[in-house]
Amino acid sequence: MTYETLAAQLKEKNIRPSYQRIRILMLLLSVSSHPTADTIYHELKSEIPALSKSTVYNTLLTLTAAGLVKMVRIEENATRFDGTTAEHGHFQCQKCGTIQNFAANMDAMVKGQLAGCRVIERHIVYRGICRDCLAEQEREESK
Amino acid sequence: MTYETLAAQLKEKNIRPSYQRIRILMLLLSVSSHPTADTIYHELKSEIPALSKSTVYNTLLTLTAAGLVKMVRIEENATRFDGTTAEHGHFQCQKCGTIQNFAANMDAMVKGQLAGCRVIERHIVYRGICRDCLAEQEREESK
DNA sequence: TATGAAATTATAATCATTCTTACATAAAAC
DNA sequence: GTTTTATGTAAGAATGATTATAATTTCATA
């Protein structure tokens, strides 16, 4: 995704393609780490010294409202953001904190008790121990 | 659930059955509103004037660790608590904020991409407009 | 280039949660 | 039965994420 492509995408949604907005969106599209607002702020601060935290929060809200980004509330303390907007599940490792996406068939799941409600968002979050941490655990135990 | 039954349940889990703990657990088992720590605090404060917020937080943590209560993190700022510990989904209305439980078949959903990970918790959260709010909307529109 | 709306910045305020300390109470040891 | 020890509760300060406010800057466009 080049700078210009993203600028065009923002314009399409009637969002003024400011430098900050484009850089934040670009960052979110290039990583799979589901960063927090704070992480995004620090990551970009080195390249955009004048960047303000408010801008990060405002932009994330704007991008979320436009559907270009998704908010993910998995952790206790901070909201995370995801550049992948297609429906998918999240798996968070309770040991290392990593969050990974996984494909999930959300249609296969609900039994009709929600009749009468209009469902707009569907979130699936699994938590446990990831492959790497499991491997490490085994290594520890076999010592 | 009487006071004594809950006291016995706590003892069974090696948790000292203090008055505060029993009252908090009792409250959680009697409502389906998934209250926040703050709500629980205020609800009980009138009857237990000396109650401290720290106690509520500590107790909720203790009860969660013992599996008597579940933490629910839905897309908002405060953690909610649920007295129903069996696996189920949550539906939150974006209009009135109400949260309701629904049955969900979590096994029918994931496609094997999580191979190698140990899944410990599974959360499903839907958001949208609940039946009551939909009905109200229609009433508004037909005016 | 002057104007006004929108964006950004800096900073203050808020809110959930955690931490620290002091005190009270219950269990254990003597 | 008294002293020690562990555990629980209370009060309030501290932290950290987020939101709100006000001032400044940017930018399209007249």
PDB file of C-alpha atoms in Angstrom, chain A residues 6-62:
ATOM      1  CA  LEU A   6      -4.060   5.199   1.050  1.00  0.00           C
ATOM      2  CA  ALA A   7      -4.651   8.890   0.509  1.00  0.00           C
ATOM      3  CA  ALA A   8      -7.121   7.991  -2.208  1.00  0.00           C
ATOM      4  CA  GLN A   9      -8.807   5.496   0.091  1.00  0.00           C
ATOM      5  CA  LEU A  10      -9.280   8.121   2.749  1.00  0.00           C
ATOM      6  CA  LYS A  11     -10.645  10.631   0.288  1.00  0.00           C
ATOM      7  CA  GLU A  12     -13.116   8.043  -0.867  1.00  0.00           C
ATOM      8  CA  LYS A  13     -14.465   7.873   2.661  1.00  0.00           C
ATOM      9  CA  ASN A  14     -14.555  11.648   2.919  1.00  0.00           C
ATOM     10  CA  ILE A  15     -11.695  11.772   5.347  1.00  0.00           C
ATOM     11  CA  ARG A  16      -9.112  14.433   4.697  1.00  0.00           C
ATOM     12  CA  PRO A  17      -5.909  12.536   3.931  1.00  0.00           C
ATOM     13  CA  SER A  18      -3.592  14.206   6.374  1.00  0.00           C
ATOM     14  CA  TYR A  19      -0.041  13.005   6.793  1.00  0.00           C
ATOM     15  CA  GLN A  20      -0.675  11.674  10.285  1.00  0.00           C
ATOM     16  CA  ARG A  21      -3.762   9.746   9.281  1.00  0.00           C
ATOM     17  CA  ILE A  22      -2.042   8.131   6.364  1.00  0.00           C
ATOM     18  CA  ARG A  23       0.969   7.145   8.417  1.00  0.00           C
ATOM     19  CA  ILE A  24      -1.178   5.634  11.147  1.00  0.00           C
ATOM     20  CA  LEU A  25      -3.266   3.693   8.662  1.00  0.00           C
ATOM     21  CA  MET A  26      -0.136   2.592   6.830  1.00  0.00           C
ATOM     22  CA  LEU A  27       1.363   1.307  10.044  1.00  0.00           C
ATOM     23  CA  LEU A  28      -1.749  -0.645  10.943  1.00  0.00           C
ATOM     24  CA  LEU A  29      -1.882  -2.257   7.521  1.00  0.00           C
ATOM     25  CA  SER A  30       1.744  -3.298   7.616  1.00  0.00           C
ATOM     26  CA  VAL A  31       1.851  -5.039  10.985  1.00  0.00           C
ATOM     27  CA  SER A  32      -0.037  -7.985  12.386  1.00  0.00           C
ATOM     28  CA  SER A  33       0.706  -7.235  15.991  1.00  0.00           C
ATOM     29  CA  HIS A  34      -2.542  -5.490  16.881  1.00  0.00           C
ATOM     30  CA  PRO A  35      -0.795  -2.537  18.470  1.00  0.00           C
ATOM     31  CA  THR A  36      -2.275  -0.271  21.130  1.00  0.00           C
ATOM     32  CA  ALA A  37      -2.722   3.465  20.668  1.00  0.00           C
ATOM     33  CA  ASP A  38       0.331   3.971  22.824  1.00  0.00           C
ATOM     34  CA  THR A  39       2.479   1.620  20.756  1.00  0.00           C
ATOM     35  CA  ILE A  40       1.412   3.309  17.563  1.00  0.00           C
ATOM     36  CA  TYR A  41       2.224   6.673  19.101  1.00  0.00           C
ATOM     37  CA  HIS A  42       5.730   5.672  20.097  1.00  0.00           C
ATOM     38  CA  GLU A  43       6.395   3.846  16.870  1.00  0.00           C
ATOM     39  CA  LEU A  44       5.610   6.930  14.811  1.00  0.00           C
ATOM     40  CA  LYS A  45       6.880   9.531  17.248  1.00  0.00           C
ATOM     41  CA  SER A  46      10.462   8.925  16.168  1.00  0.00           C
ATOM     42  CA  GLU A  47       9.620   9.772  12.585  1.00  0.00           C
ATOM     43  CA  ILE A  48       6.980  12.402  13.293  1.00  0.00           C
ATOM     44  CA  PRO A  49       8.376  14.245  16.311  1.00  0.00           C
ATOM     45  CA  ALA A  50       5.452  16.663  16.582  1.00  0.00           C
ATOM     46  CA  LEU A  51       2.930  13.840  16.739  1.00  0.00           C
ATOM     47  CA  SER A  52       0.469  14.092  19.568  1.00  0.00           C
ATOM     48  CA  LYS A  53      -1.263  11.288  21.400  1.00  0.00           C
ATOM     49  CA  SER A  54      -4.610  12.977  20.874  1.00  0.00           C
ATOM     50  CA  THR A  55      -4.048  12.763  17.155  1.00  0.00           C
ATOM     51  CA  VAL A  56      -3.431   9.057  17.424  1.00  0.00           C
ATOM     52  CA  TYR A  57      -6.614   8.546  19.401  1.00  0.00           C
ATOM     53  CA  ASN A  58      -8.653  10.811  17.150  1.00  0.00           C
ATOM     54  CA  THR A  59      -7.351   9.173  14.031  1.00  0.00           C
ATOM     55  CA  LEU A  60      -7.953   5.667  15.303  1.00  0.00           C
ATOM     56  CA  LEU A  61     -11.522   6.644  16.092  1.00  0.00           C
ATOM     57  CA  THR A  62     -11.988   8.170  12.662  1.00  0.00           C
TER      58      THR A  62
END
